[in-house]
Amino acid sequence: MSESKPIRVLYMEDDDGLARLLQKKLQQAGCEVDIAPDGEQGLAMYNAGSYDVVAVDQNMPIHSGLEVIRIMATEGALPPMIMVTGTGDEETAVEAMKLGAGDYIVKDVDGGYLELLPTVVGQVLQQRRLAEEKRRAVEALEQRNRDLTLLNNLGQSLTATLDMQQVIDRLLHAVTEIIGAEGGSVWLWDEEREGWLICRGALHHGLSQSLINLRLCPGEGIASWVAKTGKSTTVPYAPTDRRFSPNIDARTGYHTTSLLAMPLRVRDAVIGVLEVVNKKVGDFTEADCSLIETLAASGAIAIDNAHLVETLRQQTAELQARNEDLNAFAHTVAHDLKTPLGVIVGYADVLMEEWAEVLKESEDARYYLQSIARNGRKMANIIGELLLLAEIRRIEVQHERLDMANVVSEAVQRLAFLSEEKGAEIVVPDTWPAAVGYSPWIEEVWVNYLSNGIKYGGQPPRLELGATVQDDGFVRFWVRDQGPGISPEDQTRLFTPFTQLEQVRATGHGLGLSIVRRIVEKLGGEVGVESEVGEGSKFSFTLPAR
């Protein structure tokens, strides 16, 4: 029972002789002992002093031992206590144990309990020490569970947003709460100045806004050292650390004392630094470093993801703006080309009509004029498709119930000259199922499918048109021909813009079928082709039934 500091014992006993004898025994065991002759004085001495163990005799004036224990129990947690009872009074001892006494001793006739009491004192103290250690262990476990819960909640919170500022704010709130610090900040590499750090988030009462967007030049401050070396650091008193720069405190009016800085690392690369300053109670510990390291790892990934999304959004916005500029440019150029080209084709036609007799004598001149007119018309078709492509990209159209019979009739009429030239037969159904879309665009789809079918759908070409109502709420419209068919490899390239394949169903400039795809997909449908070499082809597109 030996200790570097003596154990203080308060013994309440009305028998002065027994009390002195017990006092001597306990003093021999290394204890300091105070004697109280009754329960009332004993309570007063306990309240006025500081004792490691209290022993009470049951039979005392004013307050019995059991009454003393009851009174002390109502005022708070009991100290290590020993109940001393007479022979045959074990029930009282049991009651005292229920109230919180650590042990009891029964007075025997031969005085053996006097020898036993020092041992019991030591055992009671040992029990109390074990209980205290258990309490601390339980508190540590509970704190650990709270930390793990906070870490888990933070991980879920960080992954729930892709907004960088929200990520940083949530990270700093969690860090300062779990560590018990006055504030914290996040510094990331400055994209405008190589080697510089910029404060992207701060949590300091009254100082957050004054810190945000402050910059640290290379080598300035502890954060720069951490970012450069990739090592964490704990600084008990920052002003005396040679790496510390007082400039930030001077600019913000804040006073930094203790500091913990951790690199934010993603894929072995440091993207910034997490700083926590001025722990409220005590110094930063190894446990704090471990927690901050875990938080920094989760935070770094979330910050990097948010940065990637932010960059992607910016690039998307820039690309959209460029596409709009490109569409406007294409639309303007196409219009500017269309007028003079029409004049050229018109003059070529006039010359061939008015100089027909003269041209009979010059095959070369007639060929040249025919080439001018033919290629002019081809260029006009290209310009028309460019304008249509720009229109598809630029505008949104209102879906309407289609009069498909009328749409198909208009498309067939537009191709009457080509159809007559090729001797084509076009078979159209008597009725069409209902579908929704945009009539001018759907007419262009039929014109492209039919013109390709007339050119490559057999000798002479025979085209069969039809429609199939599908179970998914769409209608599939199709054109079947009797041409040479298309290989599987070429089928995959049919609807790709600017593809030029002599054996593939595409106009020479390769825009026709790609425009078909753009139109149909913008209207909510899809294009398709079914073909086998030597067995003909079936081109199709789908539209919503309603």
Coordinates of C-alpha atoms in Angstrom, one line a residue:
M1 CA 0.0 0.0 0.0
S2 CA 3.1 2.2 -0.2
E3 CA 2.6 5.4 -2.3
S4 CA 4.8 8.4 -3.1
K5 CA 2.1 10.5 -1.5
P6 CA 0.5 9.3 1.8
I7 CA -3.1 8.1 1.7
R8 CA -5.4 10.3 3.7
V9 CA -8.0 8.4 5.8
L10 CA -10.9 9.8 7.7
Y11 CA -12.1 7.4 10.4
M12 CA -15.4 8.1 12.3
E13 CA -15.4 6.2 15.6
D14 CA -16.9 7.2 19.0
D15 CA -14.6 4.8 21.0
D16 CA -11.5 7.0 21.4
G17 CA -9.3 4.0 22.5
L18 CA -10.2 1.9 19.4
A19 CA -9.9 5.0 17.2
R20 CA -6.4 5.8 18.4
L21 CA -5.3 2.1 18.1
L22 CA -6.7 2.0 14.5
Q23 CA -5.0 5.3 13.7
K24 CA -1.6 3.9 14.8
K25 CA -2.1 0.7 12.7
L26 CA -2.9 2.8 9.6
Q27 CA -0.1 5.2 10.2
Q28 CA 2.3 2.2 10.4
A29 CA 0.9 1.2 7.0
G30 CA 1.9 4.7 5.6
C31 CA -1.5 6.4 5.9
E32 CA -2.4 9.8 7.3
V33 CA -5.4 9.4 9.6
D34 CA -7.9 11.9 11.0
I35 CA -10.4 10.8 13.7
A36 CA -14.0 12.1 14.1
P37 CA -15.8 11.2 17.4
D38 CA -19.3 11.2 15.8
G39 CA -21.2 11.3 12.5
E40 CA -21.9 15.0 12.5
Q41 CA -18.3 16.1 13.1
G42 CA -17.2 13.4 10.6
L43 CA -19.4 14.9 7.9
A44 CA -18.0 18.4 8.7
M45 CA -14.4 17.2 8.5
Y46 CA -15.1 15.4 5.2
N47 CA -16.6 18.5 3.6
A48 CA -13.8 20.6 4.8
G49 CA -10.9 18.3 3.9
S50 CA -9.7 16.0 1.1
Y51 CA -9.6 12.3 1.9
D52 CA -8.7 9.3 -0.2
V53 CA -10.7 6.8 2.0
V54 CA -13.5 7.2 4.6
A55 CA -14.2 4.5 7.2
V56 CA -17.3 4.8 9.4
D57 CA -18.4 2.9 12.5
Q58 CA -22.1 2.0 12.5
N59 CA -22.7 2.7 16.2
M60 CA -22.0 6.5 16.6
P61 CA -23.9 9.3 18.2
I62 CA -25.9 11.9 16.3
H63 CA -25.6 10.1 13.0
S64 CA -25.0 6.4 12.6
G65 CA -22.5 5.1 10.0
L66 CA -25.3 4.1 7.7
E67 CA -26.9 7.6 8.0
V68 CA -23.6 9.2 7.3
I69 CA -23.3 7.1 4.0
R70 CA -26.9 8.1 3.1
I71 CA -26.2 11.8 3.6
M72 CA -22.9 11.6 1.6
A73 CA -24.6 9.7 -1.2
T74 CA -27.3 12.4 -1.6
E75 CA -24.6 15.1 -1.9
G76 CA -22.7 13.4 -4.7
A77 CA -20.5 10.4 -5.7
L78 CA -19.2 8.5 -2.6
P79 CA -15.4 8.4 -2.0
P80 CA -13.9 4.9 -1.4
M81 CA -15.7 3.9 1.9
I82 CA -15.4 1.2 4.4
M83 CA -18.3 0.3 6.7
V84 CA -17.3 -1.0 10.2
T85 CA -20.1 -3.0 11.9
G86 CA -20.6 -5.1 15.0
T87 CA -20.9 -8.9 15.0
G88 CA -24.2 -10.0 13.7
D89 CA -24.9 -6.7 11.9
E90 CA -24.1 -7.9 8.4
E91 CA -27.5 -6.6 7.1
T92 CA -26.4 -3.1 7.8
A93 CA -23.1 -3.7 6.0
V94 CA -25.0 -5.0 3.0
E95 CA -27.2 -1.9 3.0
A96 CA -24.1 0.3 3.1
M97 CA -22.7 -1.6 0.1
K98 CA -25.9 -1.0 -1.8
L99 CA -25.5 2.7 -1.1
G100 CA -22.0 2.7 -2.6
A101 CA -19.6 1.6 0.1
G102 CA -16.5 -0.2 -1.2
D103 CA -16.2 -2.8 1.5
Y104 CA -17.1 -3.6 5.2
I105 CA -15.3 -5.0 8.3
V106 CA -17.0 -6.7 11.2
K107 CA -15.6 -5.9 14.6
D108 CA -14.5 -9.2 16.3
V109 CA -13.8 -9.8 20.0
D110 CA -10.1 -10.5 19.7
G111 CA -9.5 -7.3 17.7
G112 CA -8.3 -9.0 14.5
Y113 CA -10.2 -6.5 12.4
L114 CA -7.6 -3.9 13.4
E115 CA -5.0 -5.9 11.5
L116 CA -7.3 -6.3 8.6
L117 CA -8.3 -2.7 8.2
P118 CA -5.1 -1.5 6.5
T119 CA -5.4 -4.3 3.9
V120 CA -9.0 -3.4 3.3
V121 CA -8.1 0.2 2.8
G122 CA -5.6 -0.8 0.2
Q123 CA -8.1 -3.1 -1.6
V124 CA -10.7 -0.3 -1.6
L125 CA -8.3 2.1 -3.1
Q126 CA -7.3 -0.4 -5.7
Q127 CA -10.9 -1.0 -6.6
R128 CA -11.4 2.7 -7.0
R129 CA -8.3 3.0 -9.2
L130 CA -9.5 0.2 -11.4
A131 CA -13.0 1.8 -11.6
E132 CA -11.4 5.1 -12.5
E133 CA -9.2 3.4 -15.2
K134 CA -12.3 1.7 -16.5
R135 CA -14.2 5.0 -16.6
R136 CA -11.4 6.6 -18.5
A137 CA -11.2 3.7 -20.9
V138 CA -15.0 3.9 -21.5
E139 CA -14.8 7.7 -22.0
A140 CA -11.9 7.2 -24.5
L141 CA -13.9 4.5 -26.3
E142 CA -17.0 6.8 -26.4
Q143 CA -14.8 9.6 -27.7
R144 CA -13.4 7.3 -30.3
N145 CA -16.8 6.3 -31.4
R146 CA -17.9 9.9 -31.6
D147 CA -14.8 10.6 -33.7
L148 CA -15.6 7.7 -36.0
T149 CA -19.2 8.8 -36.3
L150 CA -18.0 12.3 -37.2
L151 CA -15.6 11.0 -39.7
N152 CA -18.3 8.8 -41.3
N153 CA -20.7 11.7 -41.4
L154 CA -18.1 14.0 -42.9
G155 CA -17.2 11.4 -45.6
Q156 CA -20.9 11.2 -46.5
S157 CA -21.3 15.0 -46.4
L158 CA -18.2 15.6 -48.6
T159 CA -19.4 13.1 -51.2
A160 CA -22.9 14.6 -51.2
T161 CA -21.7 17.8 -53.0
L162 CA -19.5 18.7 -55.9
D163 CA -19.4 22.4 -55.0
M164 CA -15.8 23.2 -53.9
Q165 CA -16.8 25.9 -51.4
Q166 CA -19.3 23.7 -49.7
V167 CA -16.7 20.9 -49.5
I168 CA -14.1 23.2 -47.9
D169 CA -16.6 24.7 -45.4
R170 CA -17.8 21.3 -44.3
L171 CA -14.3 20.1 -43.9
L172 CA -13.3 23.0 -41.7
H173 CA -16.4 22.8 -39.5
A174 CA -15.7 19.1 -38.9
V175 CA -11.9 19.6 -38.3
T176 CA -12.4 22.4 -35.7
E177 CA -15.2 20.5 -34.0
I178 CA -13.4 17.2 -33.6
I179 CA -10.1 18.8 -32.6
G180 CA -11.5 21.6 -30.5
A181 CA -9.7 24.4 -32.2
E182 CA -10.5 28.1 -32.6
G183 CA -10.2 28.0 -36.4
G184 CA -8.8 26.5 -39.6
S185 CA -8.1 27.2 -43.2
V186 CA -7.5 25.5 -46.5
W187 CA -4.8 26.7 -48.9
L188 CA -4.6 25.5 -52.5
W189 CA -2.1 26.0 -55.2
D190 CA -2.7 29.3 -57.0
E191 CA -3.5 28.5 -60.7
E192 CA -2.4 32.1 -61.7
R193 CA 1.0 32.1 -60.0
E194 CA 3.2 29.1 -59.9
G195 CA 4.4 28.1 -56.5
W196 CA 2.0 30.4 -54.7
L197 CA -0.7 29.3 -52.3
I198 CA -4.2 31.0 -52.0
C199 CA -6.6 30.7 -49.2
R200 CA -9.8 29.0 -50.5
G201 CA -11.6 28.7 -47.2
A202 CA -11.3 29.8 -43.6
L203 CA -13.2 29.3 -40.4
H204 CA -12.2 31.9 -37.8
H205 CA -14.8 33.9 -35.8
G206 CA -15.0 37.3 -37.5
L207 CA -12.0 36.7 -39.7
S208 CA -13.1 34.2 -42.3
Q209 CA -13.7 36.7 -45.1
S210 CA -10.5 38.6 -44.5
L211 CA -8.5 35.4 -44.9
I212 CA -10.1 34.1 -48.1
N213 CA -8.1 34.8 -51.3
L214 CA -5.0 35.9 -49.4
R215 CA -1.9 34.6 -51.0
L216 CA 1.4 33.1 -49.8
C217 CA 4.4 33.5 -52.0
P218 CA 6.8 30.5 -52.3
G219 CA 8.5 29.9 -48.9
E220 CA 6.2 32.2 -46.9
G221 CA 4.8 30.6 -43.8
I222 CA 4.4 27.1 -42.4
A223 CA 1.7 26.3 -45.0
S224 CA 4.3 26.9 -47.8
W225 CA 6.8 24.6 -46.1
V226 CA 4.2 21.8 -45.7
A227 CA 3.1 22.2 -49.4
K228 CA 6.6 22.1 -50.6
T229 CA 7.9 19.2 -48.5
G230 CA 4.6 17.2 -48.3
K231 CA 5.2 16.7 -44.6
S232 CA 2.8 17.5 -41.7
T233 CA 3.9 19.5 -38.7
T234 CA 2.7 20.4 -35.2
V235 CA 3.9 23.8 -33.8
P236 CA 3.3 24.3 -30.0
Y237 CA 4.1 28.0 -30.2
A238 CA 4.0 29.4 -33.7
P239 CA 5.7 32.9 -33.2
T240 CA 9.0 31.2 -32.2
D241 CA 9.0 28.8 -35.2
R242 CA 11.5 30.0 -37.9
R243 CA 9.0 28.9 -40.6
F244 CA 6.2 31.0 -39.2
S245 CA 5.4 34.2 -41.1
P246 CA 3.6 36.9 -39.0
N247 CA 2.3 38.7 -42.1
I248 CA -1.1 36.9 -42.1
D249 CA -1.7 37.8 -38.5
A250 CA -0.6 41.3 -39.2
R251 CA -3.1 41.6 -42.1
T252 CA -6.0 40.0 -40.3
G253 CA -5.4 41.1 -36.7
Y254 CA -5.5 37.4 -35.5
H255 CA -3.0 36.0 -33.0
T256 CA -1.8 32.5 -33.9
T257 CA -0.3 30.5 -31.0
S258 CA -0.4 26.7 -31.6
L259 CA -0.8 25.3 -35.1
L260 CA -1.2 22.0 -36.9
A261 CA -0.7 21.8 -40.7
M262 CA -1.4 18.8 -42.9
P263 CA -0.8 18.4 -46.7
L264 CA -3.8 17.7 -48.9
R265 CA -2.7 14.9 -51.1
V266 CA -4.3 13.3 -54.1
R267 CA -2.6 10.5 -56.1
D268 CA 0.7 11.2 -54.4
A269 CA 0.5 14.9 -55.4
V270 CA 0.1 17.7 -52.9
I271 CA -2.8 19.9 -54.0
G272 CA -2.8 22.2 -50.9
V273 CA -2.6 22.4 -47.1
L274 CA -5.1 22.1 -44.2
E275 CA -4.2 24.3 -41.2
V276 CA -5.8 24.1 -37.7
V277 CA -4.9 26.8 -35.2
N278 CA -5.1 27.5 -31.5
K279 CA -6.4 24.4 -29.8
K280 CA -8.8 25.5 -27.1
V281 CA -7.6 23.0 -24.4
G282 CA -4.1 21.6 -24.2
D283 CA -1.7 21.0 -27.0
F284 CA -2.1 19.3 -30.3
T285 CA -1.5 15.5 -29.8
E286 CA -0.6 12.5 -31.9
A287 CA -4.2 11.5 -31.7
D288 CA -5.1 14.9 -33.2
C289 CA -2.6 14.4 -36.0
S290 CA -4.1 11.0 -36.8
L291 CA -7.6 12.4 -37.0
I292 CA -6.5 15.4 -39.1
E293 CA -4.7 13.0 -41.4
T294 CA -7.8 11.0 -42.0
L295 CA -9.9 14.1 -42.5
A296 CA -7.4 15.6 -44.8
A297 CA -7.4 12.5 -47.0
S298 CA -11.1 12.5 -47.4
G299 CA -11.2 16.3 -47.9
A300 CA -8.4 16.3 -50.5
I301 CA -10.3 13.7 -52.7
A302 CA -13.6 15.7 -52.4
I303 CA -11.8 19.0 -53.2
D304 CA -10.1 17.5 -56.2
N305 CA -13.4 16.0 -57.5
A306 CA -15.1 19.4 -57.0
H307 CA -12.2 21.1 -58.8
L308 CA -12.5 18.6 -61.7
V309 CA -16.2 19.2 -62.0
E310 CA -15.8 23.0 -61.8
T311 CA -13.1 22.8 -64.6
L312 CA -15.4 20.6 -66.7
R313 CA -18.3 23.0 -66.3
Q314 CA -16.1 25.9 -67.4
Q315 CA -14.8 24.0 -70.4
T316 CA -18.4 22.9 -71.2
A317 CA -19.6 26.5 -71.1
E318 CA -16.6 27.6 -73.2
L319 CA -17.3 24.8 -75.7
Q320 CA -21.0 25.7 -75.8
A321 CA -20.1 29.3 -76.5
R322 CA -17.7 28.3 -79.3
N323 CA -20.3 25.9 -80.8
E324 CA -22.8 28.8 -80.8
D325 CA -20.3 31.0 -82.5
L326 CA -19.5 28.2 -85.0
N327 CA -23.2 27.7 -85.8
A328 CA -23.7 31.4 -86.3
F329 CA -20.7 31.5 -88.5
A330 CA -21.8 28.5 -90.6
H331 CA -25.3 30.0 -90.9
T332 CA -24.0 33.3 -92.0
V333 CA -21.5 31.9 -94.5
A334 CA -24.1 29.5 -96.0
H335 CA -26.5 32.4 -96.5
D336 CA -23.7 34.6 -98.0
L337 CA -22.8 31.8 -100.4
K338 CA -26.3 30.8 -101.4
T339 CA -27.2 34.1 -103.2
P340 CA -24.2 34.4 -105.5
L341 CA -24.3 30.7 -106.2
G342 CA -27.9 30.9 -107.3
V343 CA -26.9 33.7 -109.7
I344 CA -24.1 31.5 -111.2
V345 CA -26.4 28.6 -111.7
G346 CA -29.1 30.8 -113.1
Y347 CA -26.7 32.4 -115.7
A348 CA -25.5 28.9 -116.7
D349 CA -29.1 27.8 -117.3
V350 CA -29.9 31.0 -119.3
L351 CA -26.7 30.6 -121.4
M352 CA -27.6 27.0 -122.2
E353 CA -31.2 28.0 -123.3
E354 CA -30.4 31.2 -125.2
W355 CA -27.2 29.9 -126.9
A356 CA -28.5 26.4 -127.5
E357 CA -27.9 26.6 -131.3
V358 CA -24.4 27.9 -130.8
L359 CA -23.5 25.3 -128.2
K360 CA -24.4 22.6 -130.6
E361 CA -21.3 23.5 -132.5
S362 CA -19.1 23.4 -129.3
E363 CA -19.3 20.3 -127.2
D364 CA -16.7 21.6 -124.8
A365 CA -18.6 24.8 -124.1
R366 CA -21.9 22.9 -123.6
Y367 CA -20.1 20.5 -121.2
Y368 CA -18.6 23.4 -119.3
L369 CA -21.9 25.1 -118.8
Q370 CA -23.6 21.8 -117.8
S371 CA -20.8 21.2 -115.3
I372 CA -21.2 24.7 -113.9
A373 CA -24.9 24.2 -113.4
R374 CA -24.6 20.6 -112.1
N375 CA -21.9 21.5 -109.6
G376 CA -23.6 24.7 -108.6
R377 CA -26.8 22.8 -107.7
K378 CA -24.7 20.3 -105.8
M379 CA -23.1 23.1 -103.8
A380 CA -26.6 24.6 -103.2
N381 CA -27.6 21.2 -101.7
I382 CA -24.5 21.2 -99.5
I383 CA -25.3 24.8 -98.4
G384 CA -28.9 23.8 -97.7
E385 CA -27.8 20.9 -95.6
L386 CA -25.3 23.2 -93.7
L387 CA -28.2 25.6 -93.0
L388 CA -30.4 22.7 -91.8
L389 CA -27.6 21.4 -89.6
A390 CA -27.1 24.8 -88.0
E391 CA -30.8 25.1 -87.5
I392 CA -31.0 21.7 -85.8
R393 CA -28.2 22.6 -83.4
R394 CA -29.5 26.2 -82.7
I395 CA -33.3 26.0 -82.2
E396 CA -35.8 24.0 -80.1
V397 CA -39.0 23.0 -81.9
Q398 CA -42.5 22.2 -80.6
H399 CA -43.5 18.6 -81.1
E400 CA -46.7 18.2 -83.1
R401 CA -49.0 15.4 -84.3
L402 CA -47.7 14.5 -87.7
D403 CA -49.7 14.1 -90.9
M404 CA -47.3 11.5 -92.1
A405 CA -49.1 10.9 -95.4
N406 CA -48.7 14.6 -96.3
V407 CA -45.1 14.7 -95.1
V408 CA -44.2 11.6 -97.3
S409 CA -46.1 13.0 -100.3
E410 CA -44.1 16.3 -100.1
A411 CA -40.8 14.4 -99.9
V412 CA -41.8 12.1 -102.9
Q413 CA -42.8 15.2 -104.9
R414 CA -39.4 16.9 -104.2
L415 CA -37.7 13.8 -105.6
A416 CA -40.0 13.4 -108.7
F417 CA -37.3 14.4 -111.2
L418 CA -34.7 12.0 -109.7
S419 CA -37.3 9.3 -109.4
E420 CA -38.3 9.6 -113.1
E421 CA -34.7 9.7 -114.2
K422 CA -33.9 6.5 -112.4
G423 CA -37.3 4.8 -113.2
A424 CA -37.9 4.3 -109.5
E425 CA -41.0 2.7 -108.0
I426 CA -42.1 3.9 -104.6
V427 CA -44.8 1.9 -102.7
V428 CA -46.5 3.9 -99.9
P429 CA -49.0 2.4 -97.4
D430 CA -52.6 3.6 -97.4
T431 CA -52.5 4.7 -93.7
W432 CA -49.9 5.7 -91.2
P433 CA -49.9 5.3 -87.4
A434 CA -49.9 8.4 -85.3
A435 CA -46.6 9.9 -84.2
V436 CA -45.3 13.3 -83.0
G437 CA -42.4 15.3 -84.3
Y438 CA -41.6 18.4 -86.4
S439 CA -42.9 18.2 -90.0
P440 CA -40.2 20.2 -91.8
W441 CA -37.4 18.1 -90.3
I442 CA -39.2 14.7 -90.8
E443 CA -39.7 15.7 -94.4
E444 CA -35.9 16.1 -94.7
V445 CA -35.4 12.6 -93.1
W446 CA -37.7 11.0 -95.8
V447 CA -35.9 13.0 -98.6
N448 CA -32.5 11.7 -97.5
Y449 CA -33.7 8.1 -97.1
L450 CA -35.6 8.1 -100.4
S451 CA -32.9 9.9 -102.4
N452 CA -30.3 7.3 -101.3
G453 CA -32.8 4.5 -102.0
I454 CA -33.4 5.9 -105.5
K455 CA -29.7 6.1 -106.2
Y456 CA -28.6 2.8 -104.7
G457 CA -31.7 0.7 -104.3
G458 CA -31.6 -1.5 -107.3
Q459 CA -31.8 -1.4 -111.1
P460 CA -34.4 -0.1 -111.4
P461 CA -34.9 0.9 -107.8
R462 CA -38.1 -0.3 -106.0
L463 CA -38.7 1.3 -102.5
E464 CA -41.3 0.1 -100.1
L465 CA -42.3 2.4 -97.2
G466 CA -44.0 1.4 -94.0
A467 CA -44.3 1.8 -90.2
T468 CA -44.4 -0.5 -87.2
V469 CA -46.0 0.4 -83.8
Q470 CA -43.6 -0.8 -81.1
D471 CA -44.5 -1.9 -77.5
D472 CA -42.2 0.9 -76.0
G473 CA -44.5 3.7 -77.1
F474 CA -42.6 4.5 -80.3
V475 CA -43.3 4.0 -84.0
R476 CA -40.6 2.8 -86.3
F477 CA -40.8 4.2 -89.9
W478 CA -38.8 2.5 -92.6
V479 CA -37.7 2.3 -96.2
R480 CA -36.9 -1.1 -97.8
D481 CA -34.9 -1.3 -101.0
Q482 CA -33.6 -4.1 -103.3
G483 CA -30.1 -2.8 -103.6
P484 CA -26.8 -4.7 -103.2
G485 CA -26.8 -4.4 -99.4
I486 CA -24.2 -3.0 -97.0
S487 CA -21.5 -4.8 -95.1
P488 CA -21.7 -4.8 -91.2
E489 CA -18.5 -2.8 -91.1
D490 CA -19.9 -0.1 -93.3
Q491 CA -23.2 0.0 -91.4
T492 CA -21.4 1.2 -88.3
R493 CA -20.1 4.2 -90.3
L494 CA -23.3 5.2 -92.1
F495 CA -24.5 7.9 -89.8
T496 CA -21.1 9.4 -89.1
P497 CA -20.7 13.0 -90.3
F498 CA -18.5 13.6 -93.4
T499 CA -18.0 9.9 -94.1
Q500 CA -17.4 9.4 -97.8
L501 CA -17.9 5.8 -99.0
E502 CA -18.8 5.0 -102.6
Q503 CA -20.5 1.8 -101.6
V504 CA -22.3 3.3 -98.6
R505 CA -25.6 5.1 -98.7
A506 CA -24.4 8.7 -98.3
T507 CA -24.2 11.7 -100.5
G508 CA -20.7 12.7 -101.7
H509 CA -20.3 15.3 -99.0
G510 CA -21.3 12.9 -96.3
L511 CA -23.8 15.1 -94.5
G512 CA -27.2 13.5 -95.4
L513 CA -27.4 10.6 -93.0
S514 CA -25.6 12.4 -90.2
I515 CA -28.3 15.1 -90.5
V516 CA -31.0 12.4 -90.3
R517 CA -29.4 11.1 -87.1
R518 CA -29.3 14.7 -85.6
I519 CA -32.9 15.3 -86.4
V520 CA -34.3 12.0 -85.1
E521 CA -32.3 12.1 -81.9
K522 CA -33.3 15.7 -81.2
L523 CA -36.9 14.6 -81.6
G524 CA -36.4 11.8 -79.1
G525 CA -36.0 8.9 -81.5
E526 CA -33.2 6.8 -83.0
V527 CA -32.0 5.8 -86.4
G528 CA -31.2 2.3 -87.6
V529 CA -30.3 0.1 -90.6
E530 CA -30.8 -3.6 -91.3
S531 CA -28.9 -5.0 -94.3
E532 CA -27.1 -8.0 -95.7
V533 CA -24.9 -8.0 -98.7
G534 CA -26.9 -9.1 -101.8
E535 CA -30.2 -8.9 -99.9
G536 CA -31.1 -5.2 -99.9
S537 CA -31.4 -2.8 -97.0
K538 CA -34.0 -1.4 -94.6
F539 CA -33.4 2.1 -93.2
S540 CA -35.5 3.2 -90.3
F541 CA -36.1 5.9 -87.7
T542 CA -38.4 6.0 -84.6
L543 CA -40.6 8.8 -83.2
P544 CA -42.8 8.9 -80.1
A545 CA -46.3 7.6 -80.7
R546 CA -47.7 10.6 -78.7

